[in-house]
Amino acid sequence: MTTRNEHADRFTHLRPLLFTIAYEILGSATESDDVLQDSYLRWAEVDLATVRDTKSYLAQLVTRQALNALREGVRRREDYIGPWLPEPLLLDDRDASADVVLAESVSMAMLVLLETLTPDERAVFVLRETFGFDYDEIAEAVGKSVPTVRQMAHRAREHVHARRNRFGPVDRERTTQITEQFLAAASTGDMDGLMALLAPGVTWTADHGGKAAAIRRPVVGARRVAAIMARLFQVVMETPEIRFETAVCNSAPAVVIYTGDHLEGVFVFEVLDDKITNLYAMRNPDKLVGITTPRAVSRQ
């Protein structure tokens, strides 16, 4: 007879993997925590003697719960005020950048792109492309036939590959250096220095949800984005209680902004070929709740 400890041990061992599956399907760390909590309660009632493959079983269980949550949230996202961005994910010391597939799969750019898929397509793509599950396992998870899942996987793969930017190995030291150079230029109002570090088509996107002051629409172009950052840092210089802390979010350099002890927002930098291509600004306080909690992500 199995015990609660055996259930807990198996679940805890796979928790980084299960969290990563839920997060890539939902784009929300807090919702992923809820999914894992609900999944564990269901798992605790399972007779382990009937489980042939714990990893496959739990991945399917978490996927079903994440899909339910994603479908329930479709209307909320349709009514969302302003641009919608995934919740920034603060990574623990086991940086994901050494695993190119994992680093790309949790990047802000990829998560934003996954929003353009249907919930089922998103789950199929994540389970197949990131985690390498077999089609029959995926079919069981999403409640579709294997031929249907194969078609969905092909369609989602073509959709994503046609729209995503090139992604290569993450040189964390180099991208951090570029980010620091950018912040130094912004803090001194060095427009030439800012422009040199920005890609011509760089995009600034701020998620505010109607609950915080922010630029309401994406801003495109190096000069316009440089002007925003220069103005932001001018405000910072005039407000001594504002401070910045560097971090790694979604396998990319990030800056966490505080006023005193109050968390104001997070900037995540996307760097390609030594140029900043995207700046993602999270200002919605509801999406900042879990940003100070480091997370472990895994494909194993």
CSV table of N, CA, C and O in Angstrom, one decimal, residues 188-232:
chain,number,residue,atom,x,y,z
A,188,THR,N,22.4,58.7,-17.5
A,188,THR,CA,23.1,59.9,-17.8
A,188,THR,C,22.5,60.7,-19.0
A,188,THR,O,23.0,61.7,-19.4
A,189,GLY,N,21.4,60.1,-19.5
A,189,GLY,CA,20.7,60.8,-20.7
A,189,GLY,C,21.5,60.7,-21.9
A,189,GLY,O,21.4,61.6,-22.8
A,190,ASP,N,22.4,59.7,-22.1
A,190,ASP,CA,23.3,59.6,-23.2
A,190,ASP,C,22.5,59.0,-24.4
A,190,ASP,O,22.4,57.7,-24.5
A,191,MET,N,21.8,59.8,-25.2
A,191,MET,CA,21.0,59.3,-26.3
A,191,MET,C,21.8,58.5,-27.3
A,191,MET,O,21.3,57.5,-27.8
A,192,ASP,N,23.0,58.9,-27.6
A,192,ASP,CA,23.8,58.2,-28.6
A,192,ASP,C,24.2,56.8,-28.0
A,192,ASP,O,24.1,55.8,-28.8
A,193,GLY,N,24.5,56.8,-26.8
A,193,GLY,CA,24.8,55.5,-26.1
A,193,GLY,C,23.6,54.6,-26.1
A,193,GLY,O,23.7,53.4,-26.4
A,194,LEU,N,22.4,55.1,-25.9
A,194,LEU,CA,21.2,54.3,-25.9
A,194,LEU,C,20.9,53.8,-27.3
A,194,LEU,O,20.6,52.6,-27.5
A,195,MET,N,21.0,54.7,-28.3
A,195,MET,CA,20.7,54.3,-29.7
A,195,MET,C,21.7,53.2,-30.2
A,195,MET,O,21.3,52.3,-30.9
A,196,ALA,N,22.9,53.2,-29.7
A,196,ALA,CA,23.9,52.3,-30.2
A,196,ALA,C,23.6,50.8,-29.7
A,196,ALA,O,24.0,49.9,-30.3
A,197,LEU,N,22.8,50.8,-28.6
A,197,LEU,CA,22.5,49.5,-28.0
A,197,LEU,C,21.1,48.9,-28.4
A,197,LEU,O,20.8,47.8,-28.1
A,198,LEU,N,20.3,49.7,-29.1
A,198,LEU,CA,19.0,49.3,-29.5
A,198,LEU,C,18.9,48.9,-31.0
A,198,LEU,O,19.5,49.6,-31.8
A,199,ALA,N,18.2,47.8,-31.2
A,199,ALA,CA,18.0,47.5,-32.6
A,199,ALA,C,17.0,48.5,-33.2
A,199,ALA,O,16.2,49.1,-32.5
A,200,PRO,N,17.1,48.7,-34.5
A,200,PRO,CA,16.3,49.8,-35.2
A,200,PRO,C,14.8,49.6,-34.9
A,200,PRO,O,14.1,50.5,-34.7
A,201,GLY,N,14.4,48.3,-34.9
A,201,GLY,CA,12.9,48.0,-34.7
A,201,GLY,C,12.6,47.6,-33.3
A,201,GLY,O,11.6,47.0,-33.1
A,202,VAL,N,13.4,48.0,-32.4
A,202,VAL,CA,13.1,47.7,-31.0
A,202,VAL,C,11.7,48.1,-30.6
A,202,VAL,O,11.2,49.1,-31.0
A,203,THR,N,11.1,47.3,-29.7
A,203,THR,CA,9.7,47.5,-29.3
A,203,THR,C,9.7,47.6,-27.8
A,203,THR,O,10.2,46.7,-27.1
A,204,TRP,N,9.0,48.6,-27.3
A,204,TRP,CA,8.7,48.7,-25.8
A,204,TRP,C,7.2,48.3,-25.6
A,204,TRP,O,6.3,48.9,-26.3
A,205,THR,N,7.0,47.4,-24.8
A,205,THR,CA,5.6,46.9,-24.5
A,205,THR,C,5.4,47.0,-23.0
A,205,THR,O,6.2,46.3,-22.2
A,206,ALA,N,4.4,47.7,-22.6
A,206,ALA,CA,4.1,47.8,-21.1
A,206,ALA,C,2.7,47.1,-20.8
A,206,ALA,O,1.7,47.5,-21.5
A,207,ASP,N,2.7,46.3,-19.8
A,207,ASP,CA,1.4,45.6,-19.4
A,207,ASP,C,1.0,46.3,-18.1
A,207,ASP,O,1.7,46.3,-17.1
A,208,HIS,N,-0.1,47.0,-18.2
A,208,HIS,CA,-0.6,47.8,-17.0
A,208,HIS,C,-2.0,47.3,-16.5
A,208,HIS,O,-2.3,47.5,-15.4
A,209,GLY,N,-2.7,46.7,-17.4
A,209,GLY,CA,-4.1,46.2,-17.1
A,209,GLY,C,-5.0,47.2,-16.6
A,209,GLY,O,-6.0,46.9,-15.9
A,210,GLY,N,-4.7,48.5,-16.8
A,210,GLY,CA,-5.6,49.6,-16.4
A,210,GLY,C,-5.4,49.9,-14.9
A,210,GLY,O,-6.2,50.6,-14.3
A,211,LYS,N,-4.3,49.3,-14.3
A,211,LYS,CA,-4.2,49.4,-12.8
A,211,LYS,C,-2.9,50.1,-12.4
A,211,LYS,O,-2.6,50.2,-11.2
A,212,ALA,N,-2.2,50.6,-13.4
A,212,ALA,CA,-0.9,51.4,-13.1
A,212,ALA,C,-0.6,52.3,-14.2
A,212,ALA,O,-1.1,52.1,-15.4
A,213,ALA,N,0.1,53.4,-13.9
A,213,ALA,CA,0.5,54.3,-14.9
A,213,ALA,C,1.5,53.7,-15.9
A,213,ALA,O,2.5,53.1,-15.4
A,214,ALA,N,1.3,53.8,-17.2
A,214,ALA,CA,2.2,53.2,-18.1
A,214,ALA,C,1.8,53.7,-19.5
A,214,ALA,O,0.7,54.2,-19.7
A,215,ILE,N,2.7,53.6,-20.4
A,215,ILE,CA,2.5,53.9,-21.8
A,215,ILE,C,1.5,52.9,-22.4
A,215,ILE,O,1.7,51.7,-22.3
A,216,ARG,N,0.4,53.3,-22.9
A,216,ARG,CA,-0.8,52.4,-23.2
A,216,ARG,C,-0.6,51.5,-24.4
A,216,ARG,O,-1.3,50.5,-24.5
A,217,ARG,N,0.3,51.9,-25.3
A,217,ARG,CA,0.4,51.1,-26.5
A,217,ARG,C,1.9,50.8,-26.8
A,217,ARG,O,2.7,51.6,-26.3
A,218,PRO,N,2.2,49.7,-27.5
A,218,PRO,CA,3.6,49.4,-27.8
A,218,PRO,C,4.2,50.6,-28.5
A,218,PRO,O,3.6,51.2,-29.4
A,219,VAL,N,5.5,50.8,-28.2
A,219,VAL,CA,6.3,51.9,-28.9
A,219,VAL,C,7.4,51.2,-29.7
A,219,VAL,O,8.1,50.4,-29.1
A,220,VAL,N,7.5,51.6,-31.0
A,220,VAL,CA,8.4,50.9,-31.9
A,220,VAL,C,9.4,51.9,-32.4
A,220,VAL,O,9.1,53.1,-32.7
A,221,GLY,N,10.7,51.5,-32.4
A,221,GLY,CA,11.8,52.4,-33.0
A,221,GLY,C,12.8,52.8,-31.9
A,221,GLY,O,12.4,53.1,-30.8
A,222,ALA,N,14.1,52.8,-32.3
A,222,ALA,CA,15.1,53.0,-31.4
A,222,ALA,C,15.1,54.4,-30.8
A,222,ALA,O,15.2,54.6,-29.6
A,223,ARG,N,14.8,55.4,-31.6
A,223,ARG,CA,14.8,56.8,-31.0
A,223,ARG,C,13.7,57.0,-30.0
A,223,ARG,O,13.9,57.6,-29.0
A,224,ARG,N,12.5,56.4,-30.3
A,224,ARG,CA,11.4,56.6,-29.4
A,224,ARG,C,11.6,55.9,-28.1
A,224,ARG,O,11.3,56.4,-27.0
A,225,VAL,N,12.1,54.6,-28.2
A,225,VAL,CA,12.3,53.8,-27.0
A,225,VAL,C,13.4,54.5,-26.2
A,225,VAL,O,13.4,54.5,-24.9
A,226,ALA,N,14.5,55.0,-26.8
A,226,ALA,CA,15.6,55.6,-26.1
A,226,ALA,C,15.0,56.9,-25.4
A,226,ALA,O,15.4,57.1,-24.2
A,227,ALA,N,14.2,57.6,-26.0
A,227,ALA,CA,13.6,58.8,-25.3
A,227,ALA,C,12.8,58.4,-24.1
A,227,ALA,O,12.8,59.1,-23.1
A,228,ILE,N,12.0,57.3,-24.2
A,228,ILE,CA,11.3,56.8,-23.0
A,228,ILE,C,12.2,56.5,-21.9
A,228,ILE,O,11.9,56.9,-20.7
A,229,MET,N,13.3,55.7,-22.2
A,229,MET,CA,14.2,55.3,-21.1
A,229,MET,C,14.9,56.5,-20.5
A,229,MET,O,15.1,56.6,-19.3
A,230,ALA,N,15.3,57.5,-21.3
A,230,ALA,CA,16.0,58.7,-20.8
A,230,ALA,C,15.0,59.5,-19.9
A,230,ALA,O,15.5,60.0,-18.8
A,231,ARG,N,13.8,59.6,-20.3
A,231,ARG,CA,12.8,60.3,-19.5
A,231,ARG,C,12.5,59.5,-18.2
A,231,ARG,O,12.5,60.1,-17.1
A,232,LEU,N,12.5,58.2,-18.2
A,232,LEU,CA,12.2,57.4,-17.0
A,232,LEU,C,13.4,57.6,-16.0
A,232,LEU,O,13.1,57.8,-14.8
